[in-house]
Amino acid sequence: MGHRVLVCDDAIFMRTMISDILTSAGYDVVGEAETGVQAIERYRDLRPDLVTMDIVMPDMGGIDAVREIVKDDPNAKILMCSAMGQQALVVEAIQAGAKDFVVKPFQPSRVLEAVQRVLG
Amino acid sequence: MDVRQYADLFLTESRDHLTAFNHLLLEWERDPAAPEPVGGIFRAVHTIKGMAATMGYGAVADLSHRIENLLDVLRRGEKPATPATLELLFKSADALDRAIADAVAGKDAAAPLQALIAQLDREAGTGAAPATPGRQRPSAPVMMPEAGPGRGRTVRVALRPQAALKGARAILAIRKAEALGAVSAVAPAPAAMETEGFDGTFSFRLDSEADAVVVEEALRAAGDVDTVEVAEELHEVVAEGVRARHIRVDLRRLDELMNQIGELVIARGRLASLTSRLAEPDLDEVALQIGRLAGRLQSEIIQARMTPVWQVFDRFPRMVRDLAKQMGKQVAFRVEGKEIELDRTILDELADPLVHLLRNAVDHGIEPSEDRVARGKPAVGQLVVAAVRERSSVAIRVSDDGRGVNRAAVLARAREMGLVAADQQELGEQELFRVLTRSGFSTARAVTDVSGRGVGIDVVSTAARALGGSLEIRTEEGKGTTFTLRLPVTLAIVRALLARVGSELYALPLTHVAETVDPKPEEIHRVQGRETVLLRGRLLPLVRLHEVLGGSAAAPAAQRLPVIVLEMGERRTGVVVDALVGQQEIVVKNFEAPRGMLPLFSGATILGDGVPALILDAGGLM
């Protein structure tokens, strides 16, 4: 059985795309979230092996969500999804405890490489 | 090193210069025939241009350059300053302000400026020169990809060139390294990594027993890592286990502490003079002890304000490199004496003058390679900035092995400008210096983007003097030029000449005092309505201090008049006082002058016996 993944992004388009990339590589997307608050709730419920986290989301952004999740589970494996030009935010997320990041526009191979690195 | 500290410095300084720009424009508008404002504005804009180019703010540098072009035309009197021209300059000042804010904020500053630049070019009659592509590209502020002192092995990492968000990736890699041991001396600083220009190579020290292979593996796990190099040798920089620890302190706190300790030192002086009158052995002992403690505190605070020069020098290598590239020259640049320390305030003030000198050296000093080879010199020019601690000062030398100052050209230009007699055939060292440091003097034929029109040396000389220092120029044609700036190590204590006028004491810092003379009353003559005295064949205009100060009637005519000769650049003025009291080290205290007060004082001091004295500003008297 593949690793269980939670995908967090406020855009359906992005969630769909990420899920497709992961599913086709044998990962198991067990849930989705479209706000930071939802992400925290889903993480508690699902305890996934990996989270992909958008930075800009309504109702608590991705960075605050990372902080909350890591507070709850210091071993949480979170992969940030960022746009070009969000360098400072990505750095903040890393400092908050995110393990790695990928930059939009996504290339499937880059996303999968990052996922593998995070899962070690 | 934190690149943001340069951005702050740039912003503060630029704002100061913009304020001056606006202020002088207003002055100019009031009196369009006055010659002074245009020179001041020109220098302000020129300084902003130099700083902006150093920071990589191409749009700001470009706009400044266009404003400068127009100012130059006006300064030469090739065009009158009409109300419309002044209006354009006001608009330019505003635009420059915005462009600076945009550039510092990392926004595109160039786009909104196109119309204004075209207007400036039309007004200056220069037409739009194509901008150098090198200046347009947002280049990174200076960074040093070499780790500084710290514990452990040096690790150098290069990210893949195509990696996105290299800064974030680098920080991720550093976190991976931190899992193995303590990481220190990260270069460039994390803040610099977050800038556009970070190229993905960085280094740090890692205090860890881990095998090099393990270190490399850990770093590669951060992703997008191209190469990892773990230095073999262990750098134990910290001797005898003493580890230097630092905290950040607001400079204003140090200033305040310095002030308070200054007060303490003054009070110590009073205490000493009181106890000596009382002749109480116990009291003497306590007074002596307090005196020693105050002295120690004073030297501690002076030490705490000391800053190594590399904090300013570290941005030069990149600047010189970019300049050399832009000018198509080959320059090997070296910095010596990085660890020499100066008072923070002096160091900050020094940045601009040094930028001027380096630009001059690359632009005018060092010849193109083919010229050098033709003269039998190595193709690559040498440029060195060296700081050396001397007995009571610090000397900073900027030397190049370029073409040197062309004395014949300087002489010709000086004759043209009427600075020397029309039939003069030779320039002595002193005269050469006098001519070179004259405002607006230049022999450069081409107006280049780099050093422009000879503003520079006068700016440098003025800045050095303002700091209580001096500038020296040594040049040999065909062999090179060396500029030496001599600066006091600290600004807080200066040697001053004490003079009495009426019942008050005044202090004049020795920096601008050339000599004292005592002419007889009958040697004073009126020339064009001013009192003057003939001093070694030169007319010295006199200022009677008691008149300037609005004091009571002149002291009864003495046998001889004590005159302090002030010298600033080539200007000399004699200040007539009632009596000279002596020389003394004084603790300078800045003060807020009451409104309406004469702009004659730069500060105040309290002498050892508790008597206050105002410190006279030489510039204000001249």
XYZ file of C-alpha atoms in Angstrom:
742
model
C 0.000 0.000 0.000
C 1.293 3.453 -0.936
C 1.885 6.309 1.457
C -1.182 8.243 2.572
C -1.258 11.884 1.471
C -3.379 14.911 2.438
C -3.575 17.592 -0.289
C -4.268 21.176 0.829
C -4.969 23.945 -1.692
C -7.794 26.410 -2.116
C -7.993 25.856 -5.871
C -9.785 22.781 -7.063
C -7.673 22.821 -10.178
C -4.495 22.544 -8.155
C -5.834 19.873 -5.823
C -6.936 17.798 -8.776
C -3.620 18.117 -10.518
C -1.578 17.229 -7.451
C -3.823 14.300 -6.650
C -3.451 13.023 -10.214
C 0.322 13.253 -10.113
C 0.503 11.440 -6.781
C -2.092 8.811 -7.559
C -0.469 7.899 -10.843
C 2.778 7.282 -8.956
C 1.075 4.905 -6.541
C 0.409 7.239 -3.631
C -2.885 7.174 -1.824
C -4.560 10.598 -1.570
C -6.692 10.142 1.513
C -8.083 13.641 1.871
C -8.188 17.228 0.678
C -8.459 20.576 2.441
C -9.120 24.042 1.060
C -8.315 26.211 4.071
C -5.639 26.184 6.751
C -8.180 25.390 9.447
C -9.500 22.433 7.442
C -5.959 21.222 6.899
C -5.325 21.069 10.643
C -8.592 19.223 11.268
C -8.022 16.742 8.477
C -4.473 16.116 9.671
C -5.735 15.223 13.155
C -8.371 12.929 11.754
C -6.330 11.236 9.075
C -2.731 11.250 10.391
C -1.399 11.077 6.803
C 2.241 10.200 5.969
C 2.582 13.397 3.925
C 0.852 16.741 3.475
C 1.127 19.008 0.439
C 0.387 22.562 1.569
C -0.418 25.655 -0.452
C 0.915 28.869 1.099
C -1.901 31.271 0.343
C -5.272 29.962 1.468
C -8.275 31.668 3.033
C -9.136 31.086 6.678
C -5.587 30.622 7.979
C -2.741 30.399 5.473
C -0.505 27.428 4.883
C 2.343 28.644 7.091
C 0.191 28.995 10.181
C -1.308 25.629 9.410
C 2.221 24.151 9.292
C 2.938 25.632 12.707
C -0.203 24.163 14.202
C 0.299 20.755 12.669
C 3.943 20.546 13.758
C 2.967 21.608 17.266
C 0.595 18.669 17.273
C 2.918 16.223 15.544
C 6.615 17.201 15.463
C 7.276 14.464 12.913
C 4.706 15.732 10.428
C 6.037 15.651 6.873
C 4.844 18.708 5.049
C 5.721 19.703 1.478
C 5.043 23.347 0.646
C 3.611 24.336 -2.727
C 4.683 27.823 -3.667
C 4.640 30.245 -6.547
C 7.714 31.967 -7.922
C 8.516 35.071 -5.925
C 7.290 33.660 -2.640
C 10.788 32.963 -1.428
C 10.413 34.747 1.905
C 7.220 32.862 2.645
C 8.809 29.554 1.762
C 11.680 30.312 4.100
C 9.180 31.125 6.811
C 7.410 27.840 6.197
C 10.699 25.951 6.429
C 11.416 27.662 9.691
C 7.937 26.733 10.856
C 8.791 23.095 10.173
C 7.974 22.337 6.550
C 10.338 19.695 5.167
C 10.625 20.722 1.530
C 8.946 22.743 -1.192
C 8.011 22.661 -4.852
C 7.486 25.655 -7.073
C 4.559 26.253 -9.404
C 4.108 25.687 -12.263
C 4.462 22.041 -11.235
C 6.370 19.505 -13.209
C 5.267 16.032 -12.147
C 8.826 14.756 -11.913
C 9.844 17.610 -9.593
C 6.840 17.056 -7.371
C 7.563 13.329 -7.094
C 11.248 13.935 -6.378
C 10.313 16.248 -3.533
C 7.756 13.810 -2.162
C 10.367 11.049 -2.159
C 12.877 13.285 -0.390
C 10.388 14.181 2.318
C 9.333 10.588 2.864
C 13.014 9.698 2.972
C 26.903 40.004 6.703
C 23.390 41.165 6.313
C 22.700 42.819 2.972
C 19.684 44.531 4.407
C 21.930 46.628 6.566
C 23.281 48.186 3.378
C 19.772 48.768 2.122
C 18.923 50.618 5.328
C 22.063 52.638 5.101
C 21.354 53.404 1.467
C 17.819 54.469 2.255
C 18.764 56.738 5.159
C 21.588 58.356 3.279
C 19.592 58.806 0.116
C 16.794 60.445 2.082
C 19.295 62.880 3.571
C 20.566 63.734 0.129
C 17.044 64.116 -1.198
C 16.241 66.496 1.631
C 19.286 68.520 0.689
C 18.221 68.379 -2.958
C 14.793 69.839 -2.130
C 16.140 72.365 0.291
C 18.688 73.663 -2.200
C 16.108 73.771 -4.959
C 13.978 76.070 -2.835
C 16.978 78.235 -2.192
C 17.732 78.303 -5.885
C 14.175 79.224 -6.752
C 14.403 82.192 -4.426
C 17.606 83.385 -6.084
C 18.145 81.824 -9.513
C 21.414 83.699 -9.973
C 23.042 82.174 -6.897
C 25.827 79.795 -7.891
C 25.915 77.621 -4.746
C 22.682 75.588 -4.877
C 23.368 73.921 -8.210
C 26.698 72.572 -6.995
C 25.138 71.185 -3.842
C 22.311 69.563 -5.727
C 24.741 68.099 -8.178
C 26.738 66.458 -5.415
C 23.641 65.143 -3.686
C 22.415 63.554 -6.894
C 25.854 62.266 -7.742
C 26.146 60.584 -4.373
C 22.768 58.962 -4.754
C 23.844 57.733 -8.181
C 26.981 56.139 -6.818
C 25.237 54.469 -3.949
C 22.394 53.226 -6.104
C 24.792 51.706 -8.627
C 26.587 49.954 -5.766
C 23.361 48.537 -4.478
C 22.402 47.372 -7.949
C 19.433 49.743 -8.222
C 19.819 50.406 -11.938
C 16.717 52.558 -12.359
C 17.724 54.914 -9.550
C 21.258 55.195 -10.895
C 19.934 55.897 -14.371
C 17.515 58.614 -13.283
C 20.216 60.230 -11.138
C 22.520 60.244 -14.124
C 19.975 62.053 -16.291
C 19.326 64.640 -13.578
C 23.063 65.106 -13.279
C 23.371 65.732 -17.018
C 20.875 68.546 -16.792
C 22.488 69.978 -13.655
C 25.836 69.934 -15.356
C 24.527 72.018 -18.245
C 23.048 74.469 -15.741
C 26.157 74.497 -13.608
C 28.316 75.418 -16.556
C 25.919 78.228 -17.323
C 25.275 76.842 -20.799
C 21.616 77.324 -20.106
C 19.786 79.597 -17.701
C 17.733 78.093 -14.905
C 14.227 79.083 -15.959
C 11.188 78.527 -13.744
C 10.251 75.639 -16.024
C 13.669 74.022 -15.512
C 13.358 74.353 -11.760
C 9.892 72.851 -11.925
C 11.328 69.902 -13.813
C 13.975 69.494 -11.131
C 11.335 69.536 -8.402
C 9.490 66.835 -10.282
C 12.735 64.910 -10.618
C 13.375 65.071 -6.889
C 9.959 63.565 -6.241
C 10.487 60.893 -8.861
C 13.879 60.044 -7.411
C 12.314 59.709 -3.981
C 9.741 57.281 -5.345
C 12.290 55.372 -7.409
C 14.447 54.876 -4.323
C 11.505 53.620 -2.318
C 10.549 51.275 -5.159
C 14.069 49.986 -5.601
C 14.551 49.303 -1.909
C 11.158 47.640 -1.774
C 12.286 45.458 -4.673
C 9.709 46.889 -7.053
C 10.371 47.793 -10.665
C 11.442 51.391 -10.426
C 12.294 51.936 -14.090
C 8.927 51.767 -15.795
C 7.293 54.923 -14.372
C 10.366 57.011 -15.148
C 10.490 56.843 -18.928
C 8.571 60.062 -19.623
C 10.519 62.072 -17.077
C 13.845 60.759 -18.342
C 12.940 61.780 -21.878
C 12.032 65.244 -20.616
C 15.306 65.555 -18.697
C 17.286 64.497 -21.734
C 15.498 67.033 -23.922
C 16.130 69.784 -21.408
C 19.790 68.857 -21.084
C 20.094 68.518 -24.839
C 21.886 65.211 -24.474
C 19.364 62.980 -26.166
C 18.695 59.518 -24.915
C 21.943 57.679 -24.664
C 21.282 53.979 -24.793
C 21.477 52.662 -21.284
C 24.129 50.093 -20.613
C 22.469 46.730 -20.339
C 24.634 45.928 -17.348
C 22.974 48.602 -15.321
C 19.469 47.598 -16.203
C 19.742 44.067 -14.963
C 18.834 43.919 -11.310
C 22.096 42.725 -9.903
C 22.505 41.409 -6.429
C 23.912 43.492 -3.651
C 27.392 42.521 -2.648
C 27.804 39.167 -1.088
C 30.784 37.168 0.043
C 30.396 33.525 -0.687
C 33.208 32.619 1.684
C 32.434 31.566 5.222
C 33.993 33.723 7.903
C 35.583 32.579 11.125
C 33.724 29.969 13.112
C 33.997 26.459 14.441
C 34.440 23.372 12.342
C 35.001 22.574 8.709
C 34.065 24.835 5.854
C 31.363 23.390 3.661
C 30.740 24.841 0.212
C 27.567 24.045 -1.629
C 26.428 24.909 -5.128
C 22.812 24.457 -6.146
C 21.781 23.418 -9.629
C 21.646 26.458 -11.879
C 18.026 25.737 -12.801
C 16.868 25.395 -9.195
C 13.880 27.564 -8.314
C 13.840 29.731 -5.184
C 17.521 29.108 -4.557
C 17.460 31.013 -1.287
C 14.790 28.832 0.239
C 16.603 25.757 -1.062
C 19.844 26.897 0.509
C 18.154 27.496 3.837
C 16.631 24.045 3.621
C 20.107 22.605 3.015
C 21.470 24.471 6.009
C 18.728 22.993 8.148
C 19.771 19.561 6.967
C 23.328 20.358 8.018
C 22.117 21.569 11.395
C 20.861 18.082 12.057
C 24.542 16.995 12.061
C 26.054 19.741 14.189
C 26.283 23.443 14.870
C 26.312 25.635 11.761
C 27.942 29.066 11.841
C 29.370 31.759 9.583
C 26.863 31.202 6.826
C 27.821 33.229 3.777
C 26.080 34.937 2.173
C 23.781 35.760 5.046
C 20.365 34.116 4.835
C 18.804 37.491 4.119
C 21.093 37.871 1.111
C 20.082 34.463 -0.120
C 16.530 35.682 -0.401
C 17.449 38.378 -2.898
C 17.066 38.055 -6.655
C 20.760 37.871 -7.378
C 21.687 34.930 -5.161
C 23.417 32.502 -7.473
C 22.976 29.390 -5.392
C 26.514 29.034 -4.084
C 27.005 29.387 -0.381
C 29.243 28.221 2.397
C 29.182 27.779 6.131
C 31.083 26.149 8.946
C 29.852 22.888 10.342
C 31.002 21.757 13.752
C 30.415 18.050 13.425
C 32.316 14.791 13.629
C 30.332 13.401 10.727
C 32.250 11.976 7.805
C 32.399 14.151 4.689
C 30.341 11.564 2.818
C 27.613 11.750 5.458
C 27.618 15.540 5.301
C 27.278 15.460 1.550
C 24.453 12.961 1.703
C 22.553 15.040 4.240
C 22.900 18.166 2.118
C 21.829 16.429 -1.060
C 18.639 15.410 0.704
C 17.633 19.072 0.528
C 17.205 18.679 -3.213
C 18.577 20.638 -6.182
C 22.109 20.357 -4.799
C 24.716 20.302 -7.546
C 28.045 20.043 -5.705
C 29.140 19.745 -2.098
C 32.671 20.333 -0.937
C 33.714 19.632 2.635
C 37.071 21.186 3.527
C 39.420 18.760 5.222
C 41.209 20.996 7.659
C 39.616 21.994 10.935
C 39.564 25.734 11.480
C 39.806 26.373 15.178
C 39.613 30.109 15.039
C 38.671 30.602 18.625
C 41.824 30.379 20.653
C 42.028 29.273 24.290
C 38.387 28.368 24.288
C 37.348 32.004 24.549
C 34.353 32.439 22.379
C 33.361 35.884 21.207
C 29.678 36.461 21.707
C 27.748 39.367 20.305
C 24.438 41.040 20.778
C 22.914 43.776 18.692
C 22.652 47.163 20.341
C 20.919 50.204 18.926
C 23.608 52.744 18.025
C 21.600 55.482 19.720
C 22.026 53.657 22.994
C 25.769 53.726 22.559
C 25.589 57.413 21.687
C 23.600 58.077 24.825
C 25.962 56.003 26.939
C 28.860 57.886 25.424
C 27.179 61.178 26.336
C 26.598 60.122 29.904
C 30.140 58.926 30.294
C 31.301 62.216 28.809
C 29.388 63.938 31.599
C 31.010 61.661 34.113
C 34.461 62.488 32.826
C 33.669 66.170 33.111
C 32.378 65.728 36.656
C 35.546 63.832 37.456
C 37.551 66.862 36.456
C 35.546 69.084 38.768
C 35.819 66.618 41.610
C 39.575 66.481 41.194
C 39.941 70.244 41.337
C 37.693 70.471 44.425
C 39.464 67.740 46.354
C 42.845 69.234 45.639
C 41.646 72.380 47.399
C 40.323 70.498 50.422
C 43.421 68.366 50.975
C 41.509 65.501 52.645
C 43.490 62.281 52.110
C 40.431 59.983 52.378
C 38.432 62.086 49.975
C 41.423 62.244 47.637
C 41.610 58.503 47.519
C 37.929 58.086 46.652
C 38.144 60.853 44.071
C 41.155 59.173 42.536
C 39.364 55.853 42.381
C 36.281 57.415 40.797
C 38.577 59.120 38.337
C 40.180 55.832 37.336
C 36.826 54.117 36.986
C 35.478 56.934 34.838
C 38.536 56.709 32.625
C 38.101 52.977 32.229
C 34.417 53.367 31.428
C 35.285 55.913 28.802
C 37.753 53.683 27.061
C 35.292 50.782 27.238
C 32.534 52.748 25.571
C 34.866 54.029 22.894
C 35.890 50.433 22.299
C 32.262 49.305 22.134
C 31.600 51.740 19.300
C 34.505 50.432 17.277
C 33.555 48.646 14.130
C 35.889 46.742 11.820
C 36.212 48.391 8.439
C 35.164 45.264 6.569
C 31.588 46.128 7.413
C 31.893 48.851 4.819
C 34.724 47.446 2.696
C 33.009 44.156 1.988
C 30.760 45.679 -0.604
C 33.674 47.032 -2.639
C 34.940 43.905 -4.416
C 31.654 43.421 -6.178
C 31.369 47.092 -6.995
C 34.880 47.243 -8.458
C 34.253 44.121 -10.446
C 31.060 45.518 -11.951
C 32.698 48.858 -12.690
C 35.706 47.263 -14.319
C 33.435 45.176 -16.455
C 31.375 48.153 -17.455
C 34.497 50.118 -18.375
C 36.113 47.176 -20.143
C 39.132 47.255 -17.819
C 41.043 44.507 -16.121
C 41.437 45.197 -12.454
C 42.790 43.038 -9.647
C 41.264 44.415 -6.470
C 42.570 43.773 -2.983
C 41.454 44.811 0.472
C 43.974 44.972 3.295
C 43.564 45.597 6.998
C 39.934 44.512 7.130
C 40.029 44.102 10.874
C 41.128 47.669 11.619
C 38.495 49.399 13.680
C 36.956 52.860 13.590
C 34.121 54.554 15.374
C 30.878 53.444 13.786
C 29.857 56.989 12.889
C 33.132 57.697 11.135
C 32.930 54.440 9.258
C 29.437 55.193 7.997
C 30.522 58.602 6.768
C 33.475 57.071 5.016
C 31.555 54.830 2.671
C 30.669 57.513 0.119
C 34.118 59.066 -0.169
C 35.682 55.656 -0.683
C 33.156 54.781 -3.351
C 34.145 58.022 -5.100
C 37.835 57.175 -4.960
C 37.364 53.630 -6.208
C 35.201 54.765 -9.081
C 37.756 57.374 -10.008
C 40.543 54.806 -9.906
C 38.736 52.366 -12.172
C 37.433 55.029 -14.502
C 40.339 57.465 -14.800
C 43.272 55.806 -13.069
C 43.670 52.362 -14.506
C 44.323 52.253 -18.229
C 42.791 49.811 -20.690
C 44.880 46.625 -20.949
C 46.276 47.392 -24.384
C 47.568 50.782 -23.214
C 49.148 49.152 -20.184
C 50.878 46.503 -22.234
C 52.091 49.131 -24.692
C 53.724 50.928 -21.772
C 55.339 47.763 -20.518
C 53.033 47.386 -17.552
C 51.183 44.185 -16.596
C 47.879 43.957 -18.441
C 45.881 43.749 -15.242
C 45.727 46.920 -13.157
C 46.145 46.740 -9.404
C 43.736 48.510 -7.090
C 44.173 48.292 -3.345
C 42.201 49.606 -0.414
C 44.239 49.302 2.747
C 43.461 50.333 6.306
C 46.415 50.878 8.615
C 46.391 51.811 12.259
C 48.724 54.698 12.975
C 49.625 56.176 16.328
C 46.468 58.139 17.001
C 44.650 57.773 13.740
C 43.684 55.309 11.079
C 44.960 55.741 7.551
C 42.950 54.397 4.669
C 44.749 54.249 1.375
C 43.272 53.774 -2.054
C 46.054 53.156 -4.523
C 46.143 52.176 -8.148
C 49.001 51.522 -10.526
C 47.318 53.398 -13.327
C 48.262 56.414 -15.346
C 48.539 58.885 -12.501
C 47.437 62.474 -12.620
C 48.405 64.260 -15.781
C 49.964 67.410 -14.374
C 50.104 69.191 -17.692
C 46.392 68.663 -18.247
C 45.576 69.756 -14.715
C 47.707 72.862 -15.130
C 46.093 73.729 -18.438
C 42.634 73.317 -17.006
C 43.553 75.254 -13.880
C 44.782 78.121 -16.032
C 41.575 78.025 -18.035
C 39.521 78.187 -14.872
C 41.660 80.965 -13.505
C 42.808 78.933 -10.542
C 46.457 79.735 -11.202
C 48.194 82.547 -13.001
C 47.838 82.377 -16.777
C 51.593 82.162 -17.241
C 52.290 79.535 -14.581
C 54.424 76.718 -15.982
C 54.450 74.179 -13.193
C 52.260 72.889 -10.385
C 53.831 72.139 -7.025
C 52.489 69.336 -4.816
C 50.487 71.769 -2.713
C 48.987 73.516 -5.684
C 48.140 70.272 -7.388
C 46.249 69.215 -4.301
C 44.501 72.566 -4.068
C 43.370 72.414 -7.679
C 42.275 68.784 -7.555
C 40.166 69.300 -4.456
C 38.450 72.323 -5.875
C 34.701 71.897 -6.278
C 33.735 70.965 -9.812
C 37.266 70.648 -11.090
C 37.840 67.981 -13.680
C 39.981 67.245 -16.662
C 37.982 64.232 -17.744
C 36.972 64.792 -21.314
C 34.224 62.268 -21.631
C 31.297 62.381 -19.297
C 30.952 58.810 -18.312
C 28.382 57.058 -16.270
C 30.979 56.176 -13.717
C 32.705 59.056 -12.126
C 31.288 61.871 -14.073
C 32.888 65.214 -13.899
C 35.374 65.299 -11.153
C 33.020 65.633 -8.264
C 34.702 63.251 -6.034
C 37.963 64.548 -4.877
C 36.463 67.691 -3.391
C 33.726 65.579 -1.843
C 36.314 63.248 -0.380
C 38.428 66.040 0.966
C 35.411 67.789 2.506
C 34.174 64.569 4.085
C 37.594 63.830 5.551
C 37.802 67.258 7.092
C 34.287 67.112 8.445
C 35.322 63.987 10.315
C 38.358 65.690 11.701
C 40.660 63.987 9.259
C 42.649 64.854 6.188
C 43.271 63.766 2.630
C 46.626 63.378 0.956
C 47.297 62.693 -2.704
C 50.451 61.202 -4.115
C 50.638 60.688 -7.791
C 53.277 59.859 -10.283
C 52.563 60.095 -13.938
C 52.487 56.686 -15.560
C 52.891 54.888 -12.255
C 49.719 55.475 -10.336
C 47.967 57.447 -7.664
C 47.519 56.932 -3.940
C 44.904 58.734 -1.902
C 45.413 58.589 1.844
C 42.585 59.441 4.190
C 43.702 59.997 7.757
C 40.940 59.791 10.295
C 40.609 60.050 14.022
C 39.781 56.760 15.672
C 36.888 58.304 17.520
C 34.805 61.451 17.177
C 33.914 61.899 20.793
C 37.145 63.462 21.963
C 39.013 66.058 19.943
C 41.881 68.409 20.520
C 40.738 71.970 20.445
C 42.098 75.444 20.756
C 40.438 77.445 23.518
C 39.888 81.137 22.965
C 38.334 83.841 25.057
C 35.987 86.534 23.817
C 34.653 88.836 26.512
C 34.093 86.598 29.486
C 33.220 83.481 27.476
C 35.394 80.595 26.366
C 35.058 79.025 22.946
C 36.632 75.875 21.579
C 37.837 75.461 17.996
C 38.714 71.905 16.964
C 42.284 71.799 15.681
C 41.169 70.044 12.504
C 40.647 73.285 10.676
C 43.119 75.424 12.525
C 46.117 76.072 10.289
C 48.051 78.317 12.666
C 47.735 81.261 14.992
C 49.277 84.644 14.287
C 49.328 87.940 16.133
C 49.463 90.907 13.748
C 49.723 94.453 15.035
C 46.582 96.602 14.665
C 48.293 98.759 12.062
C 48.904 95.736 9.837
C 45.166 95.381 9.293
C 43.821 96.971 6.133
C 40.428 97.266 4.592
C 40.205 95.574 1.204
C 36.831 95.769 -0.521
C 35.203 96.658 2.766
C 36.676 93.715 4.655
C 39.386 93.732 7.208
C 42.361 91.803 5.949
C 45.909 91.200 6.891
C 48.764 90.260 4.606
C 50.117 86.877 5.635
C 53.167 85.636 3.762
C 52.124 87.414 0.597
C 48.488 86.276 0.707
C 45.553 88.352 1.831
C 43.819 86.824 4.809
C 40.281 88.080 5.414
C 39.526 88.621 9.087
C 36.436 87.969 11.141
C 36.125 89.527 14.571
C 34.515 86.877 16.702
C 32.950 89.315 19.116
C 31.149 91.040 16.221
C 29.926 87.758 14.774
C 28.662 86.723 18.163
C 26.929 90.051 18.579
C 28.842 90.711 21.736
C 29.819 93.933 23.418
C 32.277 96.455 22.051
C 35.729 95.364 21.064
C 38.259 94.803 23.748
C 40.599 97.762 24.232
C 43.079 97.805 21.400
C 45.822 95.426 22.365
C 49.408 95.603 21.267
C 48.863 92.617 19.064
C 45.686 90.870 17.959
C 45.410 87.122 18.504
C 44.198 85.596 15.229
C 43.321 81.962 14.622
C 43.833 81.048 10.971
C 41.180 78.600 9.793
C 41.701 76.647 6.646
C 39.162 74.626 4.704
C 40.313 73.398 1.347
C 41.771 76.499 -0.237
C 39.761 78.973 1.776
C 41.398 80.699 4.701
C 39.913 83.027 7.245
C 41.455 84.669 10.265
C 39.334 84.749 13.392
C 40.188 87.577 15.771
C 39.650 86.728 19.430
C 40.412 88.517 22.684
C 42.885 85.950 23.931
C 44.137 82.436 23.267
C 43.777 80.255 26.340
C 45.447 77.050 25.248
C 44.949 73.614 23.770
C 42.957 70.879 25.410
C 41.227 67.593 24.714
C 37.535 68.171 24.891
C 34.559 65.848 25.097
C 32.226 66.836 22.280
C 28.582 67.052 23.154
C 26.103 67.652 20.390
C 23.314 69.975 21.216
C 20.085 71.179 19.752
C 20.647 74.807 18.941
C 17.796 77.034 20.084
C 15.775 78.492 17.235
C 17.199 81.635 15.789
C 20.652 80.882 17.064
C 23.561 81.664 14.798
C 24.733 78.632 12.815
C 28.150 79.029 14.305
C 28.291 76.228 16.813
C 28.705 72.550 16.243
C 28.375 71.489 19.836
C 29.327 72.246 23.362
C 31.772 70.973 25.909
C 32.385 71.352 29.590
C 35.936 71.986 30.584
C 37.662 70.283 33.471
C 36.878 73.092 35.880
C 33.174 72.862 35.084
C 33.092 75.891 32.810
C 31.002 75.322 29.691
C 32.317 76.303 26.295
C 30.637 76.358 22.927
C 32.422 74.604 20.101
C 32.734 76.843 17.070
C 32.056 75.413 13.644
C 34.838 76.453 11.314
C 32.560 76.168 8.282
C 30.067 78.555 9.855
C 32.760 81.145 10.496
C 34.022 81.065 6.926
